[in-house]
Each structure stands twice: as structure tokens, then as C-alpha cells.
Amino acid sequence: MIVAHRPEELAPERRSVAIGTFDGVHRGHQRVLEAARAAHLRPAVVTFDPHPRAFFGQPVQLLSTLERRLELLEAAGIEDVLLLRFDDELAALDPAVFAETMLRGIGAEVVAAGEGFRFGCDRAGDLGLLERLGFDVRRVPLVDNVSSSHVRKLLAVGDVARAATLLGRPPEVEGIVVMGDQRGRLLGFPTANLETQPELLVPALGIYAGATLGHRTAISIGTNPHYHGTERRVEGHLLDFDGDLYGQRLVFELWQRLRDEAAYGSEAELIAAIDHDVAETREAVRPG
């Protein structure tokens, strides 16, 4: 997949373009991507970074990092991405100028978007304008109850199973493996500790069954109350794995929430609880 930051960086081609923010690439987004692919031109995406809401000062917890968003778009069959920096200049662009520069400029003939999509200065542009400008517009109806906001609400309370039905795959948390306290190794359950990006949504505290690198993984999101911790950490014990992961980027899939985190009367009780988490992780079923 080719990722460009300016229209002229893409070779001339007849393209069908899906346009949107695509945070999380959920089932509604996937319908838009399918509409673009169905036009049988070279499928492309026009998307934005940072998130427009964040640019306008409205805090937003992202469902996926930019790197992961691009991976998901490629997995969905997109061949080109025009990744536009959302800044003052772009926000002030007249909608018709945006359409001619950013869409016509990459050879877009077909444009697919959610039916409520707005763009340009003061969000004055809509799909009707694109039709009047001569684009073949594919309006994609909203999928009932499927939105990035709804997914965020579900993950905020740890409901990864329902979030998976909206996403069409398990929800994820991503980060770089960094040094932890090494307690897990001393207890017999070495963990990969993730440093996550501050703008990324991290689901509710608790113990989860999931997977990463092809290994089932018992995942803890919490403050380690047994040791009186206060800092939130994301760490996973990869089952049947032995290796050094420091510095690697990992994506933890979250399949099932197993329990709340807890403090125990002794380390023996803590080890027994982790043993049970591992056993449940072996039996967990991947959702989505």
C-alpha cells in the first residue's frame, strides 16, 4: 500500500476513494471501504491526522494508532492512502477547492463516504456538493449503533465482547514493550509491559484473555493493587512463549474480560489467581 501526504505523490490513476477519519476501522467504516472497492477502480482512502476533533480542541481517545489504522486499511484491500495533516490550512480550505485539489487531484472518479460526511471550511461541504461537482458519489448508510463513540463507551466499561461485534474483530491495545518491575518473572509468569501512546484509549481496568504474536495472552490492565501500585500499566503474559520482546511494538487483542484486578492475602493466593487466569485464557474464544 502506498501512503502519500500530498496529491502529487500518487501516480495518475483512475481511483475510487473512501474518505473519512476511520478511527478503529469498525464495521461502518468497512462498509464505506467495500463501496469504494466495488467501483472496480484503484481503491484509495483519503484520511486525516490528527483527528479533526482533537485539532478543534475536543479531546478524543483513539481506538487505534495511526500505524495500526494504516495496517487495517491495507488489510481491507486499500491500495493507496492520501494521509492529510489536519491543520489550520486544511481546516480553512473551501469545500470545492478541497474536492478539486485532494480528490480530483488524485484521480478520484468515485467517492464513497458515510451519508453524513461533511468537509471543508466550517464543514460546509457535503456529498451533494461532490455530486454537483461531477463525482460519482456512493452514499453509505450508517450501520445501526455502530460508531467509534459507541465502541469507546463499551471499552470504557470493559465490554470487549460487544465492542468486538461493532468492530468486526477483537478490540486491541497497542504499545512498545518496556522494562517493568520484573515481578511477573519472579512469580513464574513473565509479562510484556506496554508503553501506550497517551491519545490511545485503554480499556477499563481488569484482567483479560487475548492474544498477540500468535500466542494466547493473559492481559492485565491495572495498577497492581496487590503491591499497592498507583500507576496504570498494560502487561501481558504470552502463553507458551520464551523470548526477549523489549523494544518491540505489540498489539494485544482483547477477547474476554475475566475479572476485576484485586489484592490478595498472600503471594500464593495471587499465583493461584494468575494460574486460573491462564487456564481461562487457554479456553477463551476469539470474538468478531
mmCIF file of C-alpha atoms in Angstrom:
data_model
loop_
_atom_site.group_PDB
_atom_site.id
_atom_site.type_symbol
_atom_site.label_atom_id
_atom_site.label_comp_id
_atom_site.label_asym_id
_atom_site.label_seq_id
_atom_site.Cartn_x
_atom_site.Cartn_y
_atom_site.Cartn_z
ATOM 1 C CA MET A 1 0.000 0.000 0.000
ATOM 2 C CA ILE A 2 1.275 3.463 -0.912
ATOM 3 C CA VAL A 3 0.923 6.225 1.691
ATOM 4 C CA ALA A 4 1.200 9.779 0.350
ATOM 5 C CA HIS A 5 0.933 13.127 2.106
ATOM 6 C CA ARG A 6 0.292 15.295 -0.955
ATOM 7 C CA PRO A 7 -1.840 14.506 -4.038
ATOM 8 C CA GLU A 8 1.110 14.827 -6.412
ATOM 9 C CA GLU A 9 2.898 11.986 -4.604
ATOM 10 C CA LEU A 10 0.422 9.484 -6.100
ATOM 11 C CA ALA A 11 0.865 8.394 -9.696
ATOM 12 C CA PRO A 12 -2.000 9.339 -12.057
ATOM 13 C CA GLU A 13 -4.716 6.693 -11.896
ATOM 14 C CA ARG A 14 -8.493 6.355 -12.066
ATOM 15 C CA ARG A 15 -9.442 5.885 -8.436
ATOM 16 C CA SER A 16 -12.419 5.134 -6.248
ATOM 17 C CA VAL A 17 -11.885 6.923 -2.952
ATOM 18 C CA ALA A 18 -13.267 6.260 0.506
ATOM 19 C CA ILE A 19 -12.999 9.366 2.662
ATOM 20 C CA GLY A 20 -13.197 9.701 6.432
ATOM 21 C CA THR A 21 -11.250 9.513 9.662
ATOM 22 C CA PHE A 22 -11.620 5.724 10.022
ATOM 23 C CA ASP A 23 -10.635 5.581 13.698
ATOM 24 C CA GLY A 24 -10.837 1.907 14.604
ATOM 25 C CA VAL A 25 -11.899 0.831 11.076
ATOM 26 C CA HIS A 26 -15.140 -0.557 12.527
ATOM 27 C CA ARG A 27 -17.969 -2.285 10.634
ATOM 28 C CA GLY A 28 -19.440 1.029 9.488
ATOM 29 C CA HIS A 29 -16.067 2.110 8.095
ATOM 30 C CA GLN A 30 -15.707 -1.270 6.431
ATOM 31 C CA ARG A 31 -18.972 -0.682 4.541
ATOM 32 C CA VAL A 32 -17.502 2.553 3.155
ATOM 33 C CA LEU A 33 -14.323 0.738 2.100
ATOM 34 C CA GLU A 34 -16.405 -2.003 0.450
ATOM 35 C CA ALA A 35 -18.333 0.636 -1.506
ATOM 36 C CA ALA A 36 -15.072 2.083 -2.808
ATOM 37 C CA ARG A 37 -13.719 -1.346 -3.778
ATOM 38 C CA ALA A 38 -16.970 -2.241 -5.555
ATOM 39 C CA ALA A 39 -16.391 0.510 -8.137
ATOM 40 C CA HIS A 40 -13.592 -1.584 -9.718
ATOM 41 C CA LEU A 41 -11.183 1.330 -9.956
ATOM 42 C CA ARG A 42 -7.970 1.548 -7.957
ATOM 43 C CA PRO A 43 -9.231 1.677 -4.331
ATOM 44 C CA ALA A 44 -7.880 4.541 -2.245
ATOM 45 C CA VAL A 45 -8.558 6.320 1.033
ATOM 46 C CA VAL A 46 -8.325 9.975 1.958
ATOM 47 C CA THR A 47 -7.940 10.326 5.723
ATOM 48 C CA PHE A 48 -6.624 12.751 8.313
ATOM 49 C CA ASP A 49 -4.119 13.061 11.135
ATOM 50 C CA PRO A 50 -4.511 14.310 13.790
ATOM 51 C CA HIS A 51 -8.166 13.516 14.353
ATOM 52 C CA PRO A 52 -10.179 16.632 13.356
ATOM 53 C CA ARG A 53 -11.967 16.690 16.705
ATOM 54 C CA ALA A 54 -8.624 16.798 18.520
ATOM 55 C CA PHE A 55 -7.480 19.637 16.269
ATOM 56 C CA PHE A 56 -10.533 21.669 17.272
ATOM 57 C CA GLY A 57 -9.799 21.127 20.963
ATOM 58 C CA GLN A 58 -12.286 18.331 21.622
ATOM 59 C CA PRO A 59 -10.437 15.532 23.455
ATOM 60 C CA VAL A 60 -10.778 12.178 21.730
ATOM 61 C CA GLN A 61 -9.384 8.830 22.828
ATOM 62 C CA LEU A 62 -8.357 6.986 19.700
ATOM 63 C CA LEU A 63 -9.307 3.358 19.085
ATOM 64 C CA SER A 64 -6.173 2.771 17.018
ATOM 65 C CA THR A 65 -2.823 4.388 16.458
ATOM 66 C CA LEU A 66 -2.102 5.859 13.049
ATOM 67 C CA GLU A 67 0.209 2.937 12.279
ATOM 68 C CA ARG A 68 -2.494 0.418 13.157
ATOM 69 C CA ARG A 69 -5.152 2.348 11.201
ATOM 70 C CA LEU A 70 -2.986 2.130 8.075
ATOM 71 C CA GLU A 71 -2.436 -1.604 8.634
ATOM 72 C CA LEU A 72 -6.186 -2.168 8.910
ATOM 73 C CA LEU A 73 -6.859 -0.156 5.747
ATOM 74 C CA GLU A 74 -4.317 -2.220 3.853
ATOM 75 C CA ALA A 75 -5.867 -5.435 5.182
ATOM 76 C CA ALA A 76 -9.225 -4.163 3.854
ATOM 77 C CA GLY A 77 -7.832 -4.053 0.302
ATOM 78 C CA ILE A 78 -6.929 -0.370 0.014
ATOM 79 C CA GLU A 79 -4.022 0.269 -2.352
ATOM 80 C CA ASP A 80 -3.372 3.997 -1.835
ATOM 81 C CA VAL A 81 -3.817 6.350 1.118
ATOM 82 C CA LEU A 82 -3.669 10.128 0.956
ATOM 83 C CA LEU A 83 -2.909 10.975 4.581
ATOM 84 C CA LEU A 84 -3.595 14.679 5.085
ATOM 85 C CA ARG A 85 -2.269 16.630 8.026
ATOM 86 C CA PHE A 86 -5.280 18.299 9.632
ATOM 87 C CA ASP A 87 -4.029 21.800 10.375
ATOM 88 C CA ASP A 88 -5.187 25.421 10.097
ATOM 89 C CA GLU A 89 -4.639 25.478 6.342
ATOM 90 C CA LEU A 90 -6.645 22.334 5.682
ATOM 91 C CA ALA A 91 -9.415 23.334 8.119
ATOM 92 C CA ALA A 92 -9.849 26.649 6.299
ATOM 93 C CA LEU A 93 -9.957 25.163 2.798
ATOM 94 C CA ASP A 94 -13.082 25.905 0.753
ATOM 95 C CA PRO A 95 -15.003 22.619 0.222
ATOM 96 C CA ALA A 96 -14.956 22.918 -3.576
ATOM 97 C CA VAL A 97 -11.223 23.617 -3.535
ATOM 98 C CA PHE A 98 -10.707 20.602 -1.260
ATOM 99 C CA ALA A 99 -12.662 18.422 -3.685
ATOM 100 C CA GLU A 100 -10.759 19.602 -6.742
ATOM 101 C CA THR A 101 -7.335 19.524 -5.071
ATOM 102 C CA MET A 102 -7.457 16.473 -2.822
ATOM 103 C CA LEU A 103 -9.965 14.279 -4.665
ATOM 104 C CA ARG A 104 -9.782 15.219 -8.325
ATOM 105 C CA GLY A 105 -6.064 15.743 -7.730
ATOM 106 C CA ILE A 106 -5.558 12.013 -7.151
ATOM 107 C CA GLY A 107 -7.830 10.909 -9.977
ATOM 108 C CA ALA A 108 -10.931 10.242 -7.895
ATOM 109 C CA GLU A 109 -13.957 9.421 -10.048
ATOM 110 C CA VAL A 110 -15.967 7.599 -7.395
ATOM 111 C CA VAL A 111 -16.194 8.883 -3.810
ATOM 112 C CA ALA A 112 -17.621 6.712 -1.030
ATOM 113 C CA ALA A 113 -18.463 8.098 2.405
ATOM 114 C CA GLY A 114 -20.930 7.821 5.233
ATOM 115 C CA GLU A 115 -24.101 9.686 4.314
ATOM 116 C CA GLY A 116 -23.499 12.362 6.960
ATOM 117 C CA PHE A 117 -19.919 13.120 5.934
ATOM 118 C CA ARG A 118 -19.018 16.832 5.952
ATOM 119 C CA PHE A 119 -15.768 18.528 4.960
ATOM 120 C CA GLY A 120 -14.063 21.833 4.230
ATOM 121 C CA CYS A 121 -14.209 25.189 5.988
ATOM 122 C CA ASP A 122 -16.965 25.251 8.634
ATOM 123 C CA ARG A 123 -17.881 21.710 7.500
ATOM 124 C CA ALA A 124 -19.814 23.349 4.671
ATOM 125 C CA GLY A 125 -19.129 20.611 2.132
ATOM 126 C CA ASP A 126 -21.298 17.509 1.819
ATOM 127 C CA LEU A 127 -21.911 14.635 -0.569
ATOM 128 C CA GLY A 128 -24.418 16.712 -2.510
ATOM 129 C CA LEU A 129 -21.666 19.186 -3.365
ATOM 130 C CA LEU A 130 -19.469 16.351 -4.621
ATOM 131 C CA GLU A 131 -22.307 15.176 -6.868
ATOM 132 C CA ARG A 132 -22.734 18.689 -8.260
ATOM 133 C CA LEU A 133 -19.008 18.764 -8.976
ATOM 134 C CA GLY A 134 -19.364 15.635 -11.103
ATOM 135 C CA PHE A 135 -18.158 12.870 -8.798
ATOM 136 C CA ASP A 136 -19.915 9.506 -8.737
ATOM 137 C CA VAL A 137 -20.890 9.528 -5.062
ATOM 138 C CA ARG A 138 -21.601 6.298 -3.205
ATOM 139 C CA ARG A 139 -23.598 7.190 -0.075
ATOM 140 C CA VAL A 140 -23.149 4.566 2.622
ATOM 141 C CA PRO A 141 -25.964 4.387 5.217
ATOM 142 C CA LEU A 142 -24.915 4.326 8.854
ATOM 143 C CA VAL A 143 -24.845 0.887 10.460
ATOM 144 C CA ASP A 144 -27.245 0.835 13.421
ATOM 145 C CA ASN A 145 -25.464 1.575 16.715
ATOM 146 C CA VAL A 146 -22.019 1.238 15.097
ATOM 147 C CA SER A 147 -19.774 4.232 15.679
ATOM 148 C CA SER A 148 -16.347 4.961 17.113
ATOM 149 C CA SER A 149 -18.057 6.759 20.016
ATOM 150 C CA HIS A 150 -20.147 3.690 20.854
ATOM 151 C CA VAL A 151 -17.067 1.456 20.769
ATOM 152 C CA ARG A 152 -15.272 3.850 23.119
ATOM 153 C CA LYS A 153 -18.155 3.713 25.613
ATOM 154 C CA LEU A 154 -18.128 -0.093 25.610
ATOM 155 C CA LEU A 155 -14.375 -0.301 26.119
ATOM 156 C CA ALA A 156 -14.532 2.263 28.917
ATOM 157 C CA VAL A 157 -16.528 -0.294 30.928
ATOM 158 C CA GLY A 158 -14.525 -3.314 29.716
ATOM 159 C CA ASP A 159 -17.226 -4.779 27.478
ATOM 160 C CA VAL A 160 -14.812 -6.156 24.896
ATOM 161 C CA ALA A 161 -17.294 -8.757 23.614
ATOM 162 C CA ARG A 162 -19.874 -6.171 22.482
ATOM 163 C CA ALA A 163 -17.123 -3.891 21.207
ATOM 164 C CA ALA A 164 -15.922 -6.762 19.015
ATOM 165 C CA THR A 165 -19.351 -7.059 17.377
ATOM 166 C CA LEU A 166 -19.155 -3.387 16.385
ATOM 167 C CA LEU A 167 -15.559 -3.568 15.209
ATOM 168 C CA GLY A 168 -15.911 -6.873 13.373
ATOM 169 C CA ARG A 169 -12.784 -8.119 15.180
ATOM 170 C CA PRO A 170 -11.438 -8.086 18.750
ATOM 171 C CA PRO A 171 -10.631 -4.681 20.234
ATOM 172 C CA GLU A 172 -6.938 -4.008 20.698
ATOM 173 C CA VAL A 173 -4.439 -2.157 22.827
ATOM 174 C CA GLU A 174 -1.028 -1.389 21.381
ATOM 175 C CA GLY A 175 2.335 -0.212 22.610
ATOM 176 C CA ILE A 176 6.080 -0.667 22.805
ATOM 177 C CA VAL A 177 7.486 -3.278 25.213
ATOM 178 C CA VAL A 178 9.422 -1.588 28.021
ATOM 179 C CA MET A 179 11.082 -2.711 31.229
ATOM 180 C CA GLY A 180 8.690 -3.424 34.087
ATOM 181 C CA ASP A 181 9.142 -4.371 37.731
ATOM 182 C CA GLN A 182 10.078 -7.985 36.836
ATOM 183 C CA ARG A 183 7.586 -9.257 39.443
ATOM 184 C CA GLY A 184 5.814 -11.437 36.909
ATOM 185 C CA ARG A 185 9.019 -13.292 36.097
ATOM 186 C CA LEU A 186 9.709 -13.870 39.802
ATOM 187 C CA LEU A 187 6.182 -15.283 40.184
ATOM 188 C CA GLY A 188 6.664 -17.595 37.198
ATOM 189 C CA PHE A 189 4.573 -15.527 34.767
ATOM 190 C CA PRO A 190 6.868 -13.177 32.808
ATOM 191 C CA THR A 191 4.997 -10.316 31.169
ATOM 192 C CA ALA A 192 5.489 -7.890 28.308
ATOM 193 C CA ASN A 193 4.811 -4.381 29.640
ATOM 194 C CA LEU A 194 3.443 -1.948 27.067
ATOM 195 C CA GLU A 195 4.088 1.768 26.907
ATOM 196 C CA THR A 196 0.993 3.133 25.159
ATOM 197 C CA GLN A 197 0.550 6.425 23.347
ATOM 198 C CA PRO A 198 -1.258 8.982 25.545
ATOM 199 C CA GLU A 199 -4.024 9.621 22.974
ATOM 200 C CA LEU A 200 -4.856 5.896 22.667
ATOM 201 C CA LEU A 201 -7.906 4.557 24.503
ATOM 202 C CA VAL A 202 -7.008 1.868 27.027
ATOM 203 C CA PRO A 203 -9.993 -0.262 28.138
ATOM 204 C CA ALA A 204 -11.275 -0.480 31.700
ATOM 205 C CA LEU A 205 -9.042 -1.892 34.401
ATOM 206 C CA GLY A 206 -9.220 -5.645 34.728
ATOM 207 C CA ILE A 207 -7.825 -8.994 33.655
ATOM 208 C CA TYR A 208 -8.474 -10.103 30.072
ATOM 209 C CA ALA A 209 -7.902 -13.130 27.865
ATOM 210 C CA GLY A 210 -6.493 -12.305 24.459
ATOM 211 C CA ALA A 211 -3.627 -12.868 22.089
ATOM 212 C CA THR A 212 -0.557 -11.358 20.493
ATOM 213 C CA LEU A 213 2.125 -12.662 18.114
ATOM 214 C CA GLY A 214 0.044 -15.777 17.579
ATOM 215 C CA HIS A 215 0.140 -16.672 21.294
ATOM 216 C CA ARG A 216 -2.798 -16.628 23.663
ATOM 217 C CA THR A 217 -2.096 -13.954 26.236
ATOM 218 C CA ALA A 218 -3.364 -13.254 29.759
ATOM 219 C CA ILE A 219 -3.525 -9.450 29.914
ATOM 220 C CA SER A 220 -3.627 -7.183 32.945
ATOM 221 C CA ILE A 221 -4.738 -3.554 32.653
ATOM 222 C CA GLY A 222 -4.429 -2.007 36.071
ATOM 223 C CA THR A 223 -2.417 -0.606 38.945
ATOM 224 C CA ASN A 224 -1.229 -3.876 40.504
ATOM 225 C CA PRO A 225 -3.183 -3.423 43.758
ATOM 226 C CA HIS A 226 -1.598 -6.472 45.391
ATOM 227 C CA TYR A 227 1.647 -4.469 45.526
ATOM 228 C CA HIS A 228 -0.099 -1.145 46.276
ATOM 229 C CA GLY A 229 0.618 0.270 42.830
ATOM 230 C CA THR A 230 -0.899 3.546 41.633
ATOM 231 C CA GLU A 231 0.289 3.831 38.027
ATOM 232 C CA ARG A 232 -1.840 2.177 35.336
ATOM 233 C CA ARG A 233 0.031 -0.484 33.411
ATOM 234 C CA VAL A 234 -0.751 -2.746 30.487
ATOM 235 C CA GLU A 235 1.052 -6.076 30.570
ATOM 236 C CA GLY A 236 0.543 -9.487 29.048
ATOM 237 C CA HIS A 237 1.774 -12.983 29.813
ATOM 238 C CA LEU A 238 2.224 -14.783 26.475
ATOM 239 C CA LEU A 239 1.389 -18.457 26.909
ATOM 240 C CA ASP A 240 3.964 -20.965 25.667
ATOM 241 C CA PHE A 241 6.396 -18.216 24.703
ATOM 242 C CA ASP A 242 10.011 -17.674 25.636
ATOM 243 C CA GLY A 243 11.887 -14.736 24.192
ATOM 244 C CA ASP A 244 13.026 -11.131 24.506
ATOM 245 C CA LEU A 245 10.405 -8.601 23.356
ATOM 246 C CA TYR A 246 11.947 -5.367 24.673
ATOM 247 C CA GLY A 247 11.591 -2.512 22.204
ATOM 248 C CA GLN A 248 9.096 -4.349 20.012
ATOM 249 C CA ARG A 249 5.684 -2.979 19.085
ATOM 250 C CA LEU A 250 2.918 -5.340 20.185
ATOM 251 C CA VAL A 251 -0.814 -5.325 19.526
ATOM 252 C CA PHE A 252 -2.803 -7.139 22.223
ATOM 253 C CA GLU A 253 -6.167 -8.473 21.062
ATOM 254 C CA LEU A 254 -8.715 -8.487 23.894
ATOM 255 C CA TRP A 255 -11.037 -11.482 23.623
ATOM 256 C CA GLN A 256 -12.774 -11.704 27.004
ATOM 257 C CA ARG A 257 -12.806 -9.809 30.295
ATOM 258 C CA LEU A 258 -12.085 -12.368 33.008
ATOM 259 C CA ARG A 259 -12.316 -10.422 36.263
ATOM 260 C CA ASP A 260 -11.524 -7.257 38.181
ATOM 261 C CA GLU A 261 -7.987 -6.762 39.400
ATOM 262 C CA ALA A 262 -7.578 -7.490 43.114
ATOM 263 C CA ALA A 263 -5.217 -7.562 46.072
ATOM 264 C CA TYR A 264 -4.661 -10.947 47.760
ATOM 265 C CA GLY A 265 -3.744 -12.085 51.248
ATOM 266 C CA SER A 266 -0.536 -13.720 50.081
ATOM 267 C CA GLU A 267 1.607 -14.267 47.000
ATOM 268 C CA ALA A 268 0.405 -17.882 46.962
ATOM 269 C CA GLU A 269 -3.169 -16.646 46.519
ATOM 270 C CA LEU A 270 -2.004 -14.242 43.785
ATOM 271 C CA ILE A 271 -0.215 -17.064 41.948
ATOM 272 C CA ALA A 272 -3.327 -19.265 42.206
ATOM 273 C CA ALA A 273 -5.433 -16.439 40.699
ATOM 274 C CA ILE A 274 -2.982 -16.000 37.823
ATOM 275 C CA ASP A 275 -2.980 -19.764 37.253
ATOM 276 C CA HIS A 276 -6.758 -19.575 36.908
ATOM 277 C CA ASP A 277 -6.482 -16.614 34.501
ATOM 278 C CA VAL A 278 -4.070 -18.616 32.341
ATOM 279 C CA ALA A 279 -6.404 -21.612 32.307
ATOM 280 C CA GLU A 280 -9.325 -19.400 31.268
ATOM 281 C CA THR A 281 -7.172 -17.776 28.584
ATOM 282 C CA ARG A 282 -6.483 -21.203 27.104
ATOM 283 C CA GLU A 283 -10.227 -21.784 26.809
ATOM 284 C CA ALA A 284 -11.233 -18.329 25.582
ATOM 285 C CA VAL A 285 -12.858 -17.957 22.152
ATOM 286 C CA ARG A 286 -11.789 -15.182 19.793
ATOM 287 C CA PRO A 287 -14.762 -12.848 19.118
ATOM 288 C CA GLY A 288 -15.617 -10.933 15.968
#
